[in-house]
mmCIF file of C-alpha atoms in Angstrom:
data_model
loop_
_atom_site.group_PDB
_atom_site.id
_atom_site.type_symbol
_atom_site.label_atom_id
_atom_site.label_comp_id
_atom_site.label_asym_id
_atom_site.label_seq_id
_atom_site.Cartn_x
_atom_site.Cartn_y
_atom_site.Cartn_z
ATOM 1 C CA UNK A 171 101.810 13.206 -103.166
ATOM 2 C CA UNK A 172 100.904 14.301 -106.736
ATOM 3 C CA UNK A 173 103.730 13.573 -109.589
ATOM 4 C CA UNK A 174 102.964 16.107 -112.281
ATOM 5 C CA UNK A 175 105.093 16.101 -115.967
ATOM 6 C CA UNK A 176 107.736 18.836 -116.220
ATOM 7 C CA UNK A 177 107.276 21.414 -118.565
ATOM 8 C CA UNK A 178 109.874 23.509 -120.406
ATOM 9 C CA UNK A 179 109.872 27.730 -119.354
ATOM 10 C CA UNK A 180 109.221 29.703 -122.466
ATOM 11 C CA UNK A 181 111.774 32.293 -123.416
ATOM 12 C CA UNK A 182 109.467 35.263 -122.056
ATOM 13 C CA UNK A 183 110.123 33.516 -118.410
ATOM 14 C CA UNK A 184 114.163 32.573 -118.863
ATOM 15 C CA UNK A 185 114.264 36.213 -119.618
ATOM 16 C CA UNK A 186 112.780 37.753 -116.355
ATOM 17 C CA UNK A 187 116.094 36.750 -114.930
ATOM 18 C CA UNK A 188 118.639 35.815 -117.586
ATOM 19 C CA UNK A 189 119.642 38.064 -120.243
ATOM 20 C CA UNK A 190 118.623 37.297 -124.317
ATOM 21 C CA UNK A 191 122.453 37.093 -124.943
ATOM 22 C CA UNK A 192 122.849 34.235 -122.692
ATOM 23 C CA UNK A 193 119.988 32.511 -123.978
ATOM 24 C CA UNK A 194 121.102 32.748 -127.912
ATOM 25 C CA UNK A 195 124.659 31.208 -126.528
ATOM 26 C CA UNK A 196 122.801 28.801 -125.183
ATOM 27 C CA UNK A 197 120.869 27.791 -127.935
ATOM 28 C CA UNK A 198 123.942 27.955 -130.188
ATOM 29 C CA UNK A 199 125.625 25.881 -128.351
ATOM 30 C CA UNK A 200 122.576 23.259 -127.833
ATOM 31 C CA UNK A 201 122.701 23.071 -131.676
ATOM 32 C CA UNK A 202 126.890 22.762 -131.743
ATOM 33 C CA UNK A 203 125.769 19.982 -129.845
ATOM 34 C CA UNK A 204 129.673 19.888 -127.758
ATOM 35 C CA UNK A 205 131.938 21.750 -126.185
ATOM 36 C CA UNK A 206 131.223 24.296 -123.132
ATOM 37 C CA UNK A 207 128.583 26.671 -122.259
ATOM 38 C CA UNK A 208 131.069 28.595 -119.848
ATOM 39 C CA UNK A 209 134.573 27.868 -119.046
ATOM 40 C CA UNK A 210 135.239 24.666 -118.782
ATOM 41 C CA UNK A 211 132.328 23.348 -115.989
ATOM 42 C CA UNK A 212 128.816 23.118 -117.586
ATOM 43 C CA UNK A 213 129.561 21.258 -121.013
ATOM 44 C CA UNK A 214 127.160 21.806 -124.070
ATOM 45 C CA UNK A 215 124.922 18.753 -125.589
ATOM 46 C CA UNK A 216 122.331 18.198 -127.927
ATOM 47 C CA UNK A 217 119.202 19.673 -126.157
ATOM 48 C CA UNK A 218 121.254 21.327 -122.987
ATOM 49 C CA UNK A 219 118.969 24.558 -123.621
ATOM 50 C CA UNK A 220 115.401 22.456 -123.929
ATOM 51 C CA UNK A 221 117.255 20.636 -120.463
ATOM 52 C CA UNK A 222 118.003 23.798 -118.981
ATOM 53 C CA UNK A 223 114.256 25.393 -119.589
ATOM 54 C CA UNK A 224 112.614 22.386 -118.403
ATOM 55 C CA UNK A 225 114.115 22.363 -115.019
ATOM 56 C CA UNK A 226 113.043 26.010 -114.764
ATOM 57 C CA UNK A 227 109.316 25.554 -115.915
ATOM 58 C CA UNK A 228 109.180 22.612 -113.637
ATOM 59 C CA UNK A 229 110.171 24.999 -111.270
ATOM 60 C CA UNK A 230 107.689 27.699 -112.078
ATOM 61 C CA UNK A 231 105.228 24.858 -112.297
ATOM 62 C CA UNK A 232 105.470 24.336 -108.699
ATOM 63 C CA UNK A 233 105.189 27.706 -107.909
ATOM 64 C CA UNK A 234 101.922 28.020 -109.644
ATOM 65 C CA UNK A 235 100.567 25.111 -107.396
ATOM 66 C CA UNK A 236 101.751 26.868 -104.345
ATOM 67 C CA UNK A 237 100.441 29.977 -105.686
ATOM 68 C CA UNK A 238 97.053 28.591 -106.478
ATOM 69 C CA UNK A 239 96.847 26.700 -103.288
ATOM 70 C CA UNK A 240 97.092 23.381 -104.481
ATOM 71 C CA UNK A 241 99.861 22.737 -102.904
ATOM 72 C CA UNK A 242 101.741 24.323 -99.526
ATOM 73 C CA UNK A 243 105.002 22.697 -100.969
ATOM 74 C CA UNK A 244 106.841 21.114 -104.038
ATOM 75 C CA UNK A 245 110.128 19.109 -104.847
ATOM 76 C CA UNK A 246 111.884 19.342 -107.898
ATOM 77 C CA UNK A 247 114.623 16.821 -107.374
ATOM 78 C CA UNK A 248 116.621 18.587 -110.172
ATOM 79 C CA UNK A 249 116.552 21.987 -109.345
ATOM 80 C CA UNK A 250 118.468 24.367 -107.334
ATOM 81 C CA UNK A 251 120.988 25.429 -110.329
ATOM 82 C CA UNK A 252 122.433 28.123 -108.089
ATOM 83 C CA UNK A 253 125.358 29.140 -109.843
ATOM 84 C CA UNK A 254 124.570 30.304 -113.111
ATOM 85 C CA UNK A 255 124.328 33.629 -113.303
ATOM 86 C CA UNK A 256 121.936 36.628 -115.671
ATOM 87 C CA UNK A 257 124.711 36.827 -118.051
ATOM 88 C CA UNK A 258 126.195 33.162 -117.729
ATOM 89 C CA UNK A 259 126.642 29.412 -117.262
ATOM 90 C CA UNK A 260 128.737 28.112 -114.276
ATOM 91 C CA UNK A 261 129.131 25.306 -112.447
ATOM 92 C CA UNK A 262 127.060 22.630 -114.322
ATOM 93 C CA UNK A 263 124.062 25.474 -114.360
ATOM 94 C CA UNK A 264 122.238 26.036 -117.501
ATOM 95 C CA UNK A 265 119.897 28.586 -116.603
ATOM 96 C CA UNK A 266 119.519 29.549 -113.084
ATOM 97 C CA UNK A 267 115.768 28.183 -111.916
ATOM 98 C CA UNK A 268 115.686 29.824 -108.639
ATOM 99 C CA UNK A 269 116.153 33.003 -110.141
ATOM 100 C CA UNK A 270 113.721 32.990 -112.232
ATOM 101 C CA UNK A 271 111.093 32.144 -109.278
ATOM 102 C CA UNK A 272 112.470 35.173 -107.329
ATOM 103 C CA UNK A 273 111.717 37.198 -110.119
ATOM 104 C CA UNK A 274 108.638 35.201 -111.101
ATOM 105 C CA UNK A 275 107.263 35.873 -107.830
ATOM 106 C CA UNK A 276 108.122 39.377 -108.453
ATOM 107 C CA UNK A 277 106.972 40.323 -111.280
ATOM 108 C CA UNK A 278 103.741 38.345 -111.985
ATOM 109 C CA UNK A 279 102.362 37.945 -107.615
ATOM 110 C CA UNK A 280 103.587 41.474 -106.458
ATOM 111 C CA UNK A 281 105.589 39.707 -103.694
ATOM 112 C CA UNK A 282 108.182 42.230 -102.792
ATOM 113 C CA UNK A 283 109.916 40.409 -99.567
ATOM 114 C CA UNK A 284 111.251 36.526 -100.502
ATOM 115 C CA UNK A 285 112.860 34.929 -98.289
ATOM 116 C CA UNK A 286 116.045 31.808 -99.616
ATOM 117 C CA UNK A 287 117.184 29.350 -97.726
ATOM 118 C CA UNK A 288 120.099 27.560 -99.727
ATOM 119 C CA UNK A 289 121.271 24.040 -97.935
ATOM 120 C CA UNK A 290 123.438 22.900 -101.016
ATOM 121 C CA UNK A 291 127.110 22.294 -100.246
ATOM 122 C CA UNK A 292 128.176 24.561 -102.527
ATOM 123 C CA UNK A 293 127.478 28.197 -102.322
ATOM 124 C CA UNK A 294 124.890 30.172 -104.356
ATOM 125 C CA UNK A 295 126.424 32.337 -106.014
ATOM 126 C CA UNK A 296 124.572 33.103 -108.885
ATOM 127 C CA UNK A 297 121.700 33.488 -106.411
ATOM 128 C CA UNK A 298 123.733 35.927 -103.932
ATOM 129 C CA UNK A 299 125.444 38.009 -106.065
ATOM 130 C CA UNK A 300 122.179 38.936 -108.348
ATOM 131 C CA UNK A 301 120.973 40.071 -105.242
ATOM 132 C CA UNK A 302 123.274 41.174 -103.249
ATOM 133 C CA UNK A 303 122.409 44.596 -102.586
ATOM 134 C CA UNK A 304 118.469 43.767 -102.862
ATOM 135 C CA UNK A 305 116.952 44.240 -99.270
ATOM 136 C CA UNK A 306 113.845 42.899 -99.960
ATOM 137 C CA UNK A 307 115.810 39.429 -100.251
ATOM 138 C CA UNK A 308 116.445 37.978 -97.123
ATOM 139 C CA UNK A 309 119.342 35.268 -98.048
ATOM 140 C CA UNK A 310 120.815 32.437 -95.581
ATOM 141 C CA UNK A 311 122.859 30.210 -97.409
ATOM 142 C CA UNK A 312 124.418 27.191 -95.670
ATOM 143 C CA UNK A 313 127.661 25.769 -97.738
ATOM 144 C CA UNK A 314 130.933 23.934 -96.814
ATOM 145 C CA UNK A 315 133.938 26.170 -96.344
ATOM 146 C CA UNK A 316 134.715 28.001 -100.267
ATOM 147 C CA UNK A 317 138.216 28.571 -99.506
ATOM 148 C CA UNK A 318 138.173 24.555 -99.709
ATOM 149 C CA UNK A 319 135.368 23.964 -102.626
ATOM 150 C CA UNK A 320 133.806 25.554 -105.719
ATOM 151 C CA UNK A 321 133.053 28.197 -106.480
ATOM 152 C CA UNK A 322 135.735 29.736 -103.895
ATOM 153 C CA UNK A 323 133.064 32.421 -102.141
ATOM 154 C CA UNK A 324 130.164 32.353 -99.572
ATOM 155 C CA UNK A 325 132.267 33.831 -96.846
ATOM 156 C CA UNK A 326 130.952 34.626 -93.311
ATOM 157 C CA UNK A 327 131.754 38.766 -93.846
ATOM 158 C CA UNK A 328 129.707 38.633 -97.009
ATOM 159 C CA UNK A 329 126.271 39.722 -95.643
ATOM 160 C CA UNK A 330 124.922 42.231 -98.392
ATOM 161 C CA UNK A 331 125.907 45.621 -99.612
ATOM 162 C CA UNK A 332 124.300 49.292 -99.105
ATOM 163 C CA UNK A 333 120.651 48.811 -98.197
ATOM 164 C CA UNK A 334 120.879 44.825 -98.029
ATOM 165 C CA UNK A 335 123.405 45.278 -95.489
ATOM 166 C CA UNK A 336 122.800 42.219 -92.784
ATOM 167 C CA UNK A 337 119.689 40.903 -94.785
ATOM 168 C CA UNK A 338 122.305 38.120 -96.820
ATOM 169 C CA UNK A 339 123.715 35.276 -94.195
ATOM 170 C CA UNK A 340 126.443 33.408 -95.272
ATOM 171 C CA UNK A 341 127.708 30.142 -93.313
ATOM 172 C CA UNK A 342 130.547 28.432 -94.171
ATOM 173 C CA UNK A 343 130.831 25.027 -92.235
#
């Protein structure tokens, strides 16, 4: 096991998944320094943007060792902020790290096909919806029932659209 220092994304790599309005909104309200990001779940804080970027360069940061072979796996034991969305905050998500990988891996490998598990109890909804007519995204996402539990979707019928039609598996439990 090698414990490397977490490193903060730059802007360029928030915004290969996350759009620049978000990311001023999010700045402004790091500097407010209170209040909410969203509506009413993911509150604002001194720093909450320089948080927020540092979970997702930690991320990418992983994905480089993988990448490079240095590693065939990595844990970030803070990641996995599923429900924010290109446009948004939700759900106690800042910026949406596994996102950005998917379009990290994209965009700088050339790795079309990506396969995303999702064990959280919550669904990922900020990762499924992004994507849910993207058949090169092969989605199973494992969540406790959202008719009982935030964010309210994830349901079994909800498999992908058009082209991505069956490639999305949702399983409420």
């Amino acid at each position: 096991v090698r414990v490397r220092a977490p490193r903060s994304a730059t802007r360029e790599e928030l915004l290969r998944f996350h759009d620049d309005a978000h990311l001023r909104w999010v700045e402004a309200c790091s500097n407010r320094g209170s209040g909410y990001i969203d509506y009413g779940d993911t509150p604002a804080f001194p720093g909450v943007y320089e948080a927020g970027a540092s979970i997702v360069g930690t991320a990418l940061e992983g994905l480089q060792c993988i990448m490079d072979g240095e590693a065939k796996r990595t844990f970030q034991p803070v990641g996995g902020m599923h429900h924010s969305r290109r446009h948004c905050a939700a759900g106690f998500c800042v910026f949406n790290d596994i996102g950005v990988v998917i379009d990290t891996l994209r965009e700088k490998h050339a790795i079309k096909r990506i396969a995303y598990v999702d064990i959280d109890v919550h669904h990922g909804d900020g990762v499924y919806y992004p994507y849910e007519s993207d058949p090169d995204l092969i989605a199973v996402d494992i969540h406790e029932d959202g008719n009982f539990l935030y964010p309210g979707t994830g349901h079994a019928h909800e498999a992908g659209t058009g082209e991505a039609q069956g490639t999305k598996l949702n399983i409420p439990m």
